[in-house]
Amino acid sequence: MSNPYLYTLVRWLAVGGAIILLMFATYGFLRAMKARRSTAIGYALILPWLLGLVIWQLFPIVASLFLSFTEYDVLTPPRWVGLQNYRDMFTRDPRFWPSVRLTVLYSVISVPLGMLGALATATLLAREVRGVGFWRTLYYVPAVLPAAATALLWRWMFASRGLINSLLMPVYNLLGMEPLSWFSDERLVLPSFIIMSFWGVFGANTVILLAALKNVPKELKEAARVDGASSWTVFWRITVPMISPALLYVMIMGIIGAMQNFTAPLFIKTPGGAGTFLNVYVYQQGFTQFKMGYASAVAWFLMLLIMILTALVWKWSDAYVYYEGEVRNQ
Amino acid sequence: MNHRLSNLLKGFLTYFLLTLGAAVIVVPLFWMISTSLKGTDALFAYPPEWVPRPPVWRNYIDAWRMLPFGRFLLNTLFITVLAMAAELLTTSLVAYGFARFQFRGRNVLFFILLCTMMLPGVVTMIPSFLIWAKLKQVDTFVPLTVGAWFAWGPAYIFMMRQFFLTIPREMEEAAVMDGANVVQIYWHIMLPLIRPALLAIGVLAFQGNWNNFQGPLIYLNTMENFPMILGLKFFEQSLSKEAPMWNYMMAMSVLMAVPILGLFFAAQRYFIEGLNVGGVKG
């Protein structure tokens, strides 16, 4: 392994070549089995994804479920312990529930608020402002920055003698209070993370919602105005329902992302692990404590939590989301 | 008259709010650059010094030399380019298959693909690591690049399929008449037609790999193999023991952000178009 680049390049080319050969082999095999031409080509083309699905998704999911019932330190083979990991997690581990609380509260607060912010921005931009492209690009910039850089920047701005406290100094003096310690104060860790999250979410969500707003037919709004509806009513009764599929998409993807917050908390020091999100906790248990079994149990719990939250949003949205061309039974 | 006045007021309010939002975005960015050019004693000055006088350009050179950042940059580029190339080739092939060919089980498989978009990566992290560990590939670039051949990124497949669907079928039918096979059609006709999508997803894939933190954190241990982001992490750990050298950390953060921002500005038209196709009918 003298040259790590060459080492990787050889394997990269070998696997790439093998997959392409396998695609041709699939086509040949299916044709030999008298499959239709379009079937043979179709399966050959989606083969890379199908292989990935089995090797990197289905197998790992089953494997991690199995591991969650074992004790496994990587060096010795996994040992079956039944529900022990889950019992420890729910009843003994003092760090587990605070981490759940932080993760859930962060997602449930930051995602809807961020969505409202993005909706407000998109509404402003949809008003035929001059230089939409300029504003849109500008608002997108924070979303492009590496999460690591963003986290370091905010940690620095939130430092006890950082920019934010400097700017707030007149307020502190006026109220006669001590400057806040933000990320260094256990109680303020969650609000600090939420404030930071606003900076990043606007970009992509604003762009998606703006496109959705542009698709709302003008005639609908005009008809309502003629009937005497106020712009406020038009917004809530026509615009929002018309873009509700996009809102739902933004909301669900936001929750899935927020629940797995990882990079930012690893770049921000907090007192006594008050900023340990669940995904970070999985990483710590698995890769610094080498408790792969326990980490798998936490990971499964986190996945179930995400699925439950997503299902709740979905169920709740059913009453509100409007798909054009859909026939309602009721 | 009244109407005109209210329109004027509305217009004013719109631009006022937009500018306010822009300030919220620009001020931290400005602070990042400003900090990166400050001497150590000016870091905590009160009131805050917005424009450092004189700017300490040496910070960039000094910070760069504290760790082998040249090597880190090379590693990042190597990983990013290989992973991105494999992702673009395989996701476009898979998307072409889903968009254009009838086969049994296609709709079910496509539904599964949409479901995997929502699958949290946290459950697959540990077993994936164990597979690479079994193959003795930990602490090499292999897990971060070779895995991309398996059409990483269901969202990319989805976006590209949407693009393929907008292309009229006559294009291919004419080629079939001329006796072209699928490989030729894909390479000579379809790929050039979906170039905007390839560019958009190329930027997204570049950004994803460049900014990826969890993968390198799990798979790489030796400092020689670190990409920029792990260098930044190591830097952060070693510098924040006593008095954090925020000027150095901000300098390296700026350097990490610049290539991504450049790419984004260069390709932003395609980038935003791509986002829209993927998002509107989510």
Coordinates of C-alpha atoms in Angstrom, one line a residue:
Chain A
M1 CA 0.0 0.0 0.0
S2 CA 2.8 2.4 -0.9
N3 CA 0.6 4.8 -2.9
P4 CA -2.9 5.1 -1.4
Y5 CA -4.2 6.8 -4.6
L6 CA -3.1 4.1 -6.9
Y7 CA -4.4 1.5 -4.4
T8 CA -7.8 3.1 -4.5
L9 CA -7.8 3.8 -8.2
V10 CA -7.2 0.2 -9.1
R11 CA -10.0 -1.0 -6.9
W12 CA -12.3 1.7 -8.1
L13 CA -11.7 0.8 -11.8
A14 CA -12.1 -2.9 -11.0
V15 CA -15.4 -2.6 -9.3
G16 CA -16.7 -0.1 -11.9
G17 CA -15.7 -2.5 -14.7
A18 CA -17.2 -5.5 -12.9
I19 CA -20.5 -3.7 -12.5
I20 CA -20.6 -2.7 -16.2
L21 CA -19.8 -6.3 -17.2
L22 CA -22.5 -7.6 -14.8
M23 CA -25.0 -5.3 -16.5
F24 CA -24.2 -6.8 -19.9
A25 CA -24.3 -10.3 -18.4
T26 CA -27.8 -9.6 -16.9
Y27 CA -29.0 -8.5 -20.3
G28 CA -27.5 -11.6 -22.0
F29 CA -28.9 -13.9 -19.3
L30 CA -32.4 -12.4 -19.4
R31 CA -32.5 -12.6 -23.2
A32 CA -31.4 -16.2 -23.1
M33 CA -34.3 -16.9 -20.7
K34 CA -36.6 -15.5 -23.4
A35 CA -37.4 -12.3 -21.5
R36 CA -38.7 -9.4 -23.6
R37 CA -36.1 -7.0 -24.8
S38 CA -37.3 -4.1 -22.7
T39 CA -37.3 -6.2 -19.6
A40 CA -33.8 -7.3 -20.2
I41 CA -32.5 -3.8 -20.8
G42 CA -34.5 -2.4 -17.9
Y43 CA -33.1 -4.8 -15.4
A44 CA -29.6 -4.4 -16.8
L45 CA -29.8 -0.7 -16.4
I46 CA -31.1 -0.6 -12.9
L47 CA -28.7 -3.4 -11.8
P48 CA -26.2 -1.0 -10.0
W49 CA -29.0 0.3 -7.8
L50 CA -30.5 -3.1 -7.2
L51 CA -27.1 -4.5 -6.0
G52 CA -26.7 -1.4 -3.8
L53 CA -30.1 -1.9 -2.4
V54 CA -29.4 -5.4 -1.3
I55 CA -25.8 -5.0 -0.2
W56 CA -25.8 -1.5 1.3
Q57 CA -29.4 -1.1 2.5
L58 CA -31.4 -4.3 3.0
F59 CA -28.6 -6.4 4.4
P60 CA -27.3 -3.6 6.8
I61 CA -30.8 -3.0 8.1
V62 CA -31.3 -6.7 9.0
A63 CA -27.8 -6.9 10.3
S64 CA -28.1 -3.9 12.6
L65 CA -31.4 -5.3 13.9
F66 CA -29.6 -8.6 14.7
L67 CA -26.6 -6.7 16.2
S68 CA -28.9 -4.7 18.5
F69 CA -29.7 -7.9 20.4
T70 CA -26.0 -8.7 20.9
E71 CA -22.9 -7.5 22.6
Y72 CA -20.2 -6.8 20.1
D73 CA -16.9 -5.2 20.5
V74 CA -15.6 -6.0 16.9
L75 CA -12.7 -8.1 18.2
T76 CA -14.7 -11.0 19.6
P77 CA -17.7 -12.5 17.8
P78 CA -21.1 -11.0 18.7
R79 CA -22.7 -12.5 21.8
W80 CA -26.5 -12.8 22.0
V81 CA -28.0 -10.9 25.0
G82 CA -31.6 -10.6 24.0
L83 CA -33.3 -7.4 25.1
Q84 CA -30.5 -6.4 27.4
N85 CA -29.4 -3.4 25.2
Y86 CA -32.9 -2.0 25.0
R87 CA -33.4 -2.5 28.7
D88 CA -30.2 -0.7 29.5
M89 CA -31.0 2.0 27.1
F90 CA -34.5 2.8 28.5
T91 CA -33.8 2.3 32.2
R92 CA -30.1 2.5 33.1
D93 CA -28.3 4.8 30.7
P94 CA -28.3 8.3 32.2
R95 CA -27.2 9.9 28.9
F96 CA -29.9 8.3 26.6
W97 CA -33.1 10.2 27.5
P98 CA -31.4 13.7 27.6
S99 CA -30.1 12.9 24.1
V100 CA -33.6 11.9 22.9
R101 CA -35.1 15.0 24.4
L102 CA -32.5 17.2 22.7
T103 CA -32.9 15.6 19.3
V104 CA -36.7 15.5 19.3
L105 CA -37.2 19.1 20.6
Y106 CA -34.6 20.4 18.2
S107 CA -36.4 18.8 15.2
V108 CA -39.9 19.6 16.3
I109 CA -39.1 23.2 16.9
S110 CA -36.5 24.1 14.3
V111 CA -38.2 22.4 11.3
P112 CA -41.6 24.0 11.3
L113 CA -40.1 27.4 12.2
G114 CA -37.6 27.1 9.4
M115 CA -40.3 26.2 7.0
L116 CA -42.3 29.2 8.0
G117 CA -39.3 31.4 7.5
A118 CA -38.6 29.8 4.1
L119 CA -42.3 30.3 3.2
A120 CA -42.2 34.0 4.1
T121 CA -39.0 34.5 2.1
A122 CA -40.5 32.7 -0.9
T123 CA -43.7 34.7 -0.7
L124 CA -41.6 37.9 -0.7
L125 CA -39.6 36.7 -3.7
A126 CA -42.8 35.6 -5.6
R127 CA -44.0 39.2 -5.7
E128 CA -42.2 40.1 -8.9
V129 CA -39.3 41.7 -7.1
R130 CA -36.5 43.0 -9.2
G131 CA -33.5 40.7 -9.3
V132 CA -35.1 37.5 -8.1
G133 CA -32.0 35.6 -9.2
F134 CA -29.8 37.7 -7.0
W135 CA -31.8 37.3 -3.9
R136 CA -32.4 33.7 -4.4
T137 CA -28.7 33.0 -4.9
L138 CA -27.8 35.1 -1.8
Y139 CA -30.3 33.3 0.4
Y140 CA -28.9 30.0 -0.9
V141 CA -25.3 30.6 0.1
P142 CA -25.5 29.3 3.7
A143 CA -27.0 26.0 2.4
V144 CA -23.9 25.5 0.2
L145 CA -21.3 26.1 3.0
P146 CA -19.8 23.0 4.6
A147 CA -21.7 22.2 7.8
A148 CA -18.4 22.0 9.6
A149 CA -17.5 25.6 8.6
T150 CA -21.0 26.9 9.6
A151 CA -20.7 25.2 13.0
L152 CA -17.3 26.6 13.7
L153 CA -18.5 30.1 12.6
W154 CA -21.5 30.0 14.9
R155 CA -19.5 28.6 17.8
W156 CA -17.2 31.5 17.4
M157 CA -20.0 34.1 17.1
F158 CA -21.7 32.6 20.2
A159 CA -18.4 32.6 22.2
S160 CA -18.7 34.4 25.5
R161 CA -16.8 37.4 24.1
G162 CA -17.9 36.7 20.5
L163 CA -19.8 38.9 18.0
I164 CA -23.3 38.2 19.3
N165 CA -22.6 39.0 22.9
S166 CA -20.8 42.2 21.7
L167 CA -23.8 43.3 19.7
L168 CA -26.1 42.4 22.6
M169 CA -24.0 44.3 25.2
P170 CA -26.3 47.4 25.2
V171 CA -29.3 45.1 25.9
Y172 CA -27.4 43.3 28.7
N173 CA -26.5 46.6 30.2
L174 CA -30.0 47.9 29.9
L175 CA -31.5 44.9 31.6
G176 CA -28.6 44.7 34.1
M177 CA -27.9 41.0 33.4
E178 CA -24.8 38.9 32.8
P179 CA -24.0 38.1 29.2
L180 CA -25.4 34.7 28.1
S181 CA -23.0 31.8 27.5
W182 CA -24.9 30.1 24.7
F183 CA -23.2 26.9 23.8
S184 CA -21.4 26.9 27.1
D185 CA -24.5 27.0 29.2
E186 CA -26.3 23.7 29.4
R187 CA -29.8 25.3 29.4
L188 CA -29.0 27.3 26.3
V189 CA -27.5 24.6 24.1
L190 CA -30.9 23.7 22.5
P191 CA -31.9 27.3 21.7
S192 CA -28.4 28.0 20.3
F193 CA -28.6 25.0 18.0
I194 CA -32.1 26.1 16.9
I195 CA -31.0 29.7 16.2
M196 CA -28.0 28.3 14.2
S197 CA -30.2 26.0 12.2
F198 CA -32.2 28.9 10.8
W199 CA -29.2 30.2 9.0
G200 CA -28.8 27.0 6.9
V201 CA -32.4 26.0 6.1
F202 CA -33.6 29.0 4.1
G203 CA -31.8 28.2 0.9
A204 CA -33.0 25.0 -0.5
N205 CA -36.5 25.3 1.0
T206 CA -37.0 28.8 -0.3
V207 CA -36.1 27.7 -3.8
I208 CA -38.5 24.7 -3.7
L209 CA -41.3 26.8 -2.2
L210 CA -40.7 29.6 -4.6
A211 CA -41.1 27.2 -7.6
A212 CA -44.3 25.9 -6.1
L213 CA -45.7 29.4 -5.5
K214 CA -45.0 30.3 -9.2
N215 CA -47.1 27.3 -10.2
V216 CA -50.2 28.5 -8.4
P217 CA -52.6 29.6 -11.2
K218 CA -53.2 33.3 -11.2
E219 CA -56.9 33.0 -12.2
L220 CA -57.7 31.2 -9.0
K221 CA -56.4 34.1 -6.9
E222 CA -57.9 36.7 -9.1
A223 CA -61.3 35.0 -8.9
A224 CA -61.2 35.0 -5.2
R225 CA -60.2 38.7 -5.1
V226 CA -63.1 39.5 -7.3
D227 CA -65.4 37.7 -4.9
G228 CA -64.1 40.1 -2.2
A229 CA -61.6 37.9 -0.3
S230 CA -58.8 39.8 1.4
S231 CA -55.2 39.0 0.5
W232 CA -54.7 37.3 3.8
T233 CA -57.7 34.9 3.1
V234 CA -56.4 34.3 -0.4
F235 CA -53.0 33.3 1.0
W236 CA -54.3 30.9 3.6
R237 CA -57.3 29.5 1.7
I238 CA -55.8 29.3 -1.8
T239 CA -52.0 29.7 -1.9
V240 CA -51.1 27.5 1.0
P241 CA -53.4 24.6 0.0
M242 CA -52.1 24.8 -3.5
I243 CA -48.5 24.5 -2.4
S244 CA -49.2 22.0 0.4
P245 CA -47.5 19.1 -1.4
A246 CA -44.3 21.1 -1.5
L247 CA -44.7 22.1 2.1
L248 CA -45.2 18.5 3.1
Y249 CA -42.0 17.5 1.2
V250 CA -40.0 20.2 2.8
M251 CA -41.3 19.3 6.3
I252 CA -40.7 15.6 6.0
M253 CA -37.2 15.9 4.5
G254 CA -36.4 18.6 7.2
I255 CA -37.4 16.3 10.0
I256 CA -35.5 13.4 8.7
G257 CA -32.4 15.6 8.3
A258 CA -32.8 17.3 11.7
M259 CA -33.3 14.1 13.6
Q260 CA -29.9 12.9 12.2
N261 CA -28.0 16.1 13.0
F262 CA -24.4 15.0 13.1
T263 CA -21.7 17.3 11.7
A264 CA -22.6 20.5 13.6
P265 CA -22.7 19.0 17.1
L266 CA -19.4 17.3 16.6
F267 CA -17.8 20.6 15.8
I268 CA -19.3 22.4 18.8
K269 CA -18.2 21.8 22.3
T270 CA -20.9 21.8 25.0
P271 CA -20.6 21.3 28.7
G272 CA -21.2 17.7 29.9
G273 CA -22.3 16.4 26.6
A274 CA -25.5 18.6 26.6
G275 CA -25.2 18.8 22.9
T276 CA -25.1 15.1 22.1
F277 CA -27.7 14.4 19.5
L278 CA -28.8 10.8 19.1
N279 CA -26.8 10.3 15.8
V280 CA -23.7 11.5 17.6
Y281 CA -24.5 9.2 20.5
V282 CA -24.7 6.2 18.1
Y283 CA -21.3 7.2 16.7
Q284 CA -19.8 7.6 20.2
Q285 CA -21.1 4.3 21.5
G286 CA -20.1 2.4 18.3
F287 CA -16.8 4.0 17.3
T288 CA -15.2 5.4 20.4
Q289 CA -16.6 2.9 23.0
F290 CA -16.7 0.0 20.5
K291 CA -20.1 -1.1 21.8
M292 CA -21.5 -1.9 18.3
G293 CA -24.4 -3.9 19.7
Y294 CA -25.6 -1.1 22.0
A295 CA -25.0 1.5 19.3
S296 CA -27.2 -0.6 16.9
A297 CA -30.0 -0.6 19.4
V298 CA -29.8 3.2 19.7
A299 CA -29.7 3.5 15.9
W300 CA -32.8 1.3 15.6
F301 CA -34.6 3.4 18.2
L302 CA -33.7 6.5 16.3
M303 CA -34.9 5.1 13.0
L304 CA -38.3 4.1 14.6
L305 CA -38.5 7.6 16.2
I306 CA -38.0 9.2 12.7
M307 CA -40.6 6.9 11.2
I308 CA -43.1 7.6 13.8
L309 CA -42.6 11.4 13.5
T310 CA -42.8 11.2 9.7
A311 CA -46.0 9.0 9.9
L312 CA -47.6 11.6 12.3
V313 CA -46.8 14.5 10.0
W314 CA -48.1 12.4 7.1
K315 CA -51.3 11.5 8.8
W316 CA -51.9 15.0 10.1
S317 CA -51.2 16.4 6.6
D318 CA -53.8 14.1 5.0
A319 CA -56.5 16.5 6.1
Y320 CA -54.7 19.5 4.7
V321 CA -52.6 18.5 1.7
Y322 CA -54.3 19.1 -1.6
Y323 CA -53.2 17.2 -4.7
E324 CA -54.6 18.5 -7.9
G325 CA -56.5 15.9 -9.9
E326 CA -57.0 13.7 -6.9
V327 CA -60.5 12.5 -6.2
R328 CA -61.6 12.5 -2.6
N329 CA -63.8 9.7 -1.4
Q330 CA -65.6 11.6 1.4
Chain B
M1 CA -54.7 57.2 -5.1
N2 CA -55.1 55.2 -1.9
H3 CA -54.4 52.1 -3.9
R4 CA -51.2 53.5 -5.3
L5 CA -50.0 54.5 -1.9
S6 CA -50.6 51.1 -0.4
N7 CA -48.8 49.5 -3.4
L8 CA -45.9 51.8 -2.8
L9 CA -45.8 50.9 0.9
K10 CA -46.0 47.2 0.1
G11 CA -43.1 47.5 -2.3
F12 CA -41.1 49.3 0.2
L13 CA -41.8 46.8 2.9
T14 CA -40.9 43.9 0.6
Y15 CA -37.5 45.3 -0.2
F16 CA -36.9 46.3 3.4
L17 CA -37.6 42.7 4.6
L18 CA -35.5 41.2 1.9
T19 CA -32.6 43.4 2.8
L20 CA -33.0 42.6 6.5
G21 CA -32.9 38.8 5.6
A22 CA -29.9 39.4 3.4
A23 CA -28.1 41.2 6.3
V24 CA -28.7 38.2 8.5
I25 CA -27.0 36.1 5.9
V26 CA -24.2 38.4 5.0
V27 CA -23.1 39.6 8.4
P28 CA -21.9 36.2 9.7
L29 CA -20.1 35.5 6.4
F30 CA -18.4 38.9 6.6
W31 CA -17.5 38.1 10.2
M32 CA -15.9 34.8 9.1
I33 CA -13.7 36.5 6.6
S34 CA -12.9 39.4 8.8
T35 CA -11.9 37.1 11.7
S36 CA -9.6 35.1 9.4
L37 CA -7.6 38.3 8.7
K38 CA -7.2 39.4 12.3
G39 CA -4.2 39.3 14.6
T40 CA -4.6 37.2 17.8
D41 CA -4.9 40.3 20.0
A42 CA -7.6 41.8 17.9
L43 CA -9.9 38.8 18.1
F44 CA -11.8 39.8 21.3
A45 CA -11.7 43.5 20.8
Y46 CA -14.7 45.4 22.1
P47 CA -16.4 47.1 20.3
P48 CA -15.9 44.5 17.5
E49 CA -13.5 45.5 14.8
W50 CA -15.2 44.9 11.5
V51 CA -12.4 45.6 9.1
P52 CA -9.1 44.4 10.5
R53 CA -6.3 47.0 10.2
P54 CA -4.0 45.9 8.8
P55 CA -5.3 42.6 7.4
V56 CA -3.1 39.7 8.5
W57 CA -2.9 37.7 5.2
R58 CA -0.2 35.6 6.8
N59 CA -2.9 33.8 8.9
Y60 CA -3.7 31.7 5.8
I61 CA -0.2 30.7 5.2
D62 CA 0.5 30.0 8.9
A63 CA -2.6 28.0 9.4
W64 CA -2.0 26.0 6.2
R65 CA 1.4 25.1 7.4
M66 CA 0.4 23.9 10.9
L67 CA -1.0 20.7 9.4
P68 CA -0.3 19.0 6.0
F69 CA -3.3 20.8 4.4
G70 CA -1.8 20.4 0.9
R71 CA -2.1 16.7 1.4
F72 CA -5.6 17.1 2.8
L73 CA -6.7 19.1 -0.2
L74 CA -5.4 16.4 -2.6
N75 CA -7.2 13.7 -0.6
T76 CA -10.5 15.6 -0.7
L77 CA -10.2 16.2 -4.5
F78 CA -9.3 12.6 -5.1
I79 CA -12.2 11.2 -3.1
T80 CA -14.7 13.8 -4.4
V81 CA -13.8 13.3 -8.1
L82 CA -13.9 9.5 -8.1
A83 CA -17.1 9.3 -6.1
M84 CA -18.8 11.9 -8.2
A85 CA -17.8 10.3 -11.5
A86 CA -19.2 6.9 -10.4
E87 CA -22.3 8.4 -9.0
L88 CA -23.1 10.4 -12.2
L89 CA -22.6 7.4 -14.5
T90 CA -24.5 4.9 -12.5
T91 CA -27.4 7.1 -11.3
S92 CA -28.0 8.3 -14.9
L93 CA -28.0 4.7 -16.2
V94 CA -30.5 3.6 -13.5
A95 CA -32.7 6.7 -14.1
Y96 CA -32.7 5.9 -17.8
G97 CA -33.8 2.4 -17.1
F98 CA -36.7 3.5 -14.9
A99 CA -37.7 6.3 -17.3
R100 CA -37.8 4.5 -20.6
F101 CA -38.2 0.7 -20.3
Q102 CA -41.2 -1.4 -19.4
F103 CA -40.4 -4.4 -17.2
R104 CA -42.3 -6.4 -14.6
G105 CA -41.9 -5.0 -11.1
R106 CA -40.8 -1.6 -12.3
N107 CA -43.4 0.4 -10.3
V108 CA -42.8 -1.6 -7.1
L109 CA -39.0 -1.1 -7.4
F110 CA -39.4 2.6 -8.1
F111 CA -41.6 2.9 -5.0
I112 CA -38.9 1.1 -3.0
L113 CA -36.4 3.6 -4.4
L114 CA -38.6 6.5 -3.2
C115 CA -38.8 4.9 0.3
T116 CA -35.0 4.6 0.5
M117 CA -34.9 8.4 0.1
M118 CA -36.4 8.5 3.5
L119 CA -34.3 5.7 5.1
P120 CA -32.2 7.2 7.8
G121 CA -28.5 6.5 7.2
V122 CA -27.9 5.9 10.9
V123 CA -29.2 2.3 10.8
T124 CA -26.9 1.3 7.9
M125 CA -23.8 3.0 9.2
I126 CA -22.5 0.3 11.6
P127 CA -23.1 -2.8 9.3
S128 CA -21.6 -0.9 6.3
F129 CA -18.5 -0.2 8.4
L130 CA -18.3 -3.9 9.4
I131 CA -18.5 -4.9 5.7
W132 CA -15.6 -2.7 4.8
A133 CA -13.7 -3.8 7.9
K134 CA -14.2 -7.4 6.8
L135 CA -12.8 -6.5 3.4
K136 CA -9.8 -4.9 5.1
Q137 CA -10.5 -1.6 3.5
V138 CA -10.7 0.6 6.6
D139 CA -8.3 3.6 6.6
T140 CA -8.2 3.6 2.8
F141 CA -10.2 5.8 0.4
V142 CA -12.0 2.7 -0.9
P143 CA -15.2 2.9 1.2
L144 CA -15.6 6.5 0.3
T145 CA -15.2 6.1 -3.5
V146 CA -15.9 2.5 -4.6
G147 CA -19.3 2.4 -2.9
A148 CA -20.4 5.1 -5.3
W149 CA -20.6 2.6 -8.1
F150 CA -23.8 1.3 -6.5
A151 CA -25.8 4.3 -7.7
W152 CA -25.5 6.3 -4.4
G153 CA -28.2 8.8 -3.9
P154 CA -31.8 7.8 -4.6
A155 CA -32.7 11.5 -4.9
Y156 CA -30.3 11.9 -7.8
I157 CA -31.9 9.0 -9.6
F158 CA -35.3 10.5 -9.0
M159 CA -34.3 13.9 -10.3
M160 CA -32.6 12.4 -13.4
R161 CA -35.6 10.2 -14.2
Q162 CA -37.8 13.3 -14.1
F163 CA -35.5 14.9 -16.7
F164 CA -35.5 11.8 -18.9
L165 CA -39.3 11.9 -18.9
T166 CA -39.3 15.4 -20.4
I167 CA -37.4 14.3 -23.4
P168 CA -39.7 13.4 -26.4
R169 CA -39.5 9.7 -27.4
E170 CA -39.1 10.6 -31.1
M171 CA -35.5 11.3 -30.5
E172 CA -34.8 7.7 -29.6
E173 CA -37.2 6.2 -32.1
A174 CA -35.3 7.9 -35.0
A175 CA -32.1 6.5 -33.7
V176 CA -33.5 3.0 -33.4
M177 CA -34.6 3.3 -37.0
D178 CA -31.0 4.1 -37.9
G179 CA -30.0 0.9 -36.1
A180 CA -28.4 2.3 -33.0
N181 CA -28.3 0.1 -29.9
V182 CA -29.1 1.1 -26.3
V183 CA -25.5 1.9 -25.4
Q184 CA -25.2 4.2 -28.4
I185 CA -28.5 5.9 -27.7
Y186 CA -27.7 6.5 -24.1
W187 CA -24.2 7.8 -24.8
H188 CA -24.7 9.8 -28.0
I189 CA -28.3 11.0 -27.6
M190 CA -29.6 10.9 -24.0
L191 CA -26.6 12.1 -22.1
P192 CA -26.1 15.2 -24.2
L193 CA -29.8 15.9 -23.8
I194 CA -29.8 15.7 -20.0
R195 CA -26.7 17.8 -19.7
P196 CA -28.4 20.4 -17.5
A197 CA -29.5 17.7 -15.1
L198 CA -26.0 16.1 -15.1
L199 CA -24.5 19.5 -14.3
A200 CA -27.0 20.2 -11.5
I201 CA -26.5 16.7 -10.0
G202 CA -22.8 17.0 -10.5
V203 CA -22.7 20.1 -8.3
L204 CA -24.9 18.4 -5.7
A205 CA -22.7 15.3 -5.7
F206 CA -19.5 17.4 -5.6
Q207 CA -20.9 19.3 -2.6
G208 CA -22.1 16.1 -0.9
N209 CA -18.7 14.4 -1.1
W210 CA -16.7 17.6 -0.4
N211 CA -18.7 18.3 2.7
N212 CA -19.1 14.7 3.9
F213 CA -18.0 14.3 7.4
Q214 CA -19.4 11.1 8.8
G215 CA -17.9 8.9 6.2
P216 CA -14.3 10.1 6.6
L217 CA -14.7 10.3 10.3
I218 CA -15.6 6.6 10.5
Y219 CA -13.3 5.1 7.9
L220 CA -10.1 7.1 8.1
N221 CA -7.6 7.0 11.0
T222 CA -4.2 8.0 9.6
M223 CA -3.6 11.7 9.3
E224 CA -2.0 11.2 5.9
N225 CA -5.4 10.0 4.6
F226 CA -7.5 12.9 6.0
P227 CA -9.6 15.0 3.7
M228 CA -9.9 18.8 4.5
I229 CA -12.8 18.3 6.8
L230 CA -11.0 15.9 9.1
G231 CA -8.1 18.3 9.0
L232 CA -10.4 21.0 10.2
K233 CA -11.7 18.7 13.0
F234 CA -8.2 17.9 14.1
F235 CA -7.2 21.5 13.9
E236 CA -10.3 22.4 16.0
Q237 CA -9.4 19.8 18.7
S238 CA -5.7 20.8 19.0
L239 CA -6.3 24.6 18.8
S240 CA -9.2 24.9 21.2
K241 CA -7.4 23.4 24.2
E242 CA -6.4 26.7 25.7
A243 CA -7.1 30.0 23.8
P244 CA -8.8 29.0 20.6
M245 CA -7.1 30.4 17.5
W246 CA -10.3 31.6 15.9
N247 CA -8.5 33.5 13.2
Y248 CA -6.8 30.3 12.0
M249 CA -9.9 28.2 12.2
M250 CA -11.9 30.8 10.2
A251 CA -9.1 31.0 7.6
M252 CA -9.3 27.2 7.0
S253 CA -13.2 27.3 7.0
V254 CA -13.0 30.0 4.3
L255 CA -10.7 27.9 2.3
M256 CA -13.0 24.9 2.6
A257 CA -16.0 27.0 1.5
V258 CA -14.4 28.8 -1.4
P259 CA -14.4 26.0 -4.0
I260 CA -17.9 25.0 -3.2
L261 CA -19.1 28.6 -3.5
G262 CA -17.3 29.1 -6.8
L263 CA -18.8 26.0 -8.3
F264 CA -22.2 27.0 -7.0
F265 CA -22.0 30.5 -8.5
A266 CA -20.7 29.1 -11.8
A267 CA -23.5 26.5 -12.2
Q268 CA -26.3 28.0 -10.1
R269 CA -28.7 28.2 -13.0
Y270 CA -28.7 24.5 -13.5
F271 CA -28.4 23.8 -9.8
I272 CA -31.6 25.6 -8.9
E273 CA -33.4 24.1 -11.9
G274 CA -32.4 20.7 -10.8
L275 CA -33.7 21.3 -7.3
N276 CA -37.0 22.4 -8.6
V277 CA -37.5 19.3 -10.8
G278 CA -36.7 17.2 -7.7
G279 CA -38.8 19.1 -5.3
V280 CA -42.0 20.3 -6.9
K281 CA -43.7 16.9 -7.2
G282 CA -42.1 15.5 -4.0

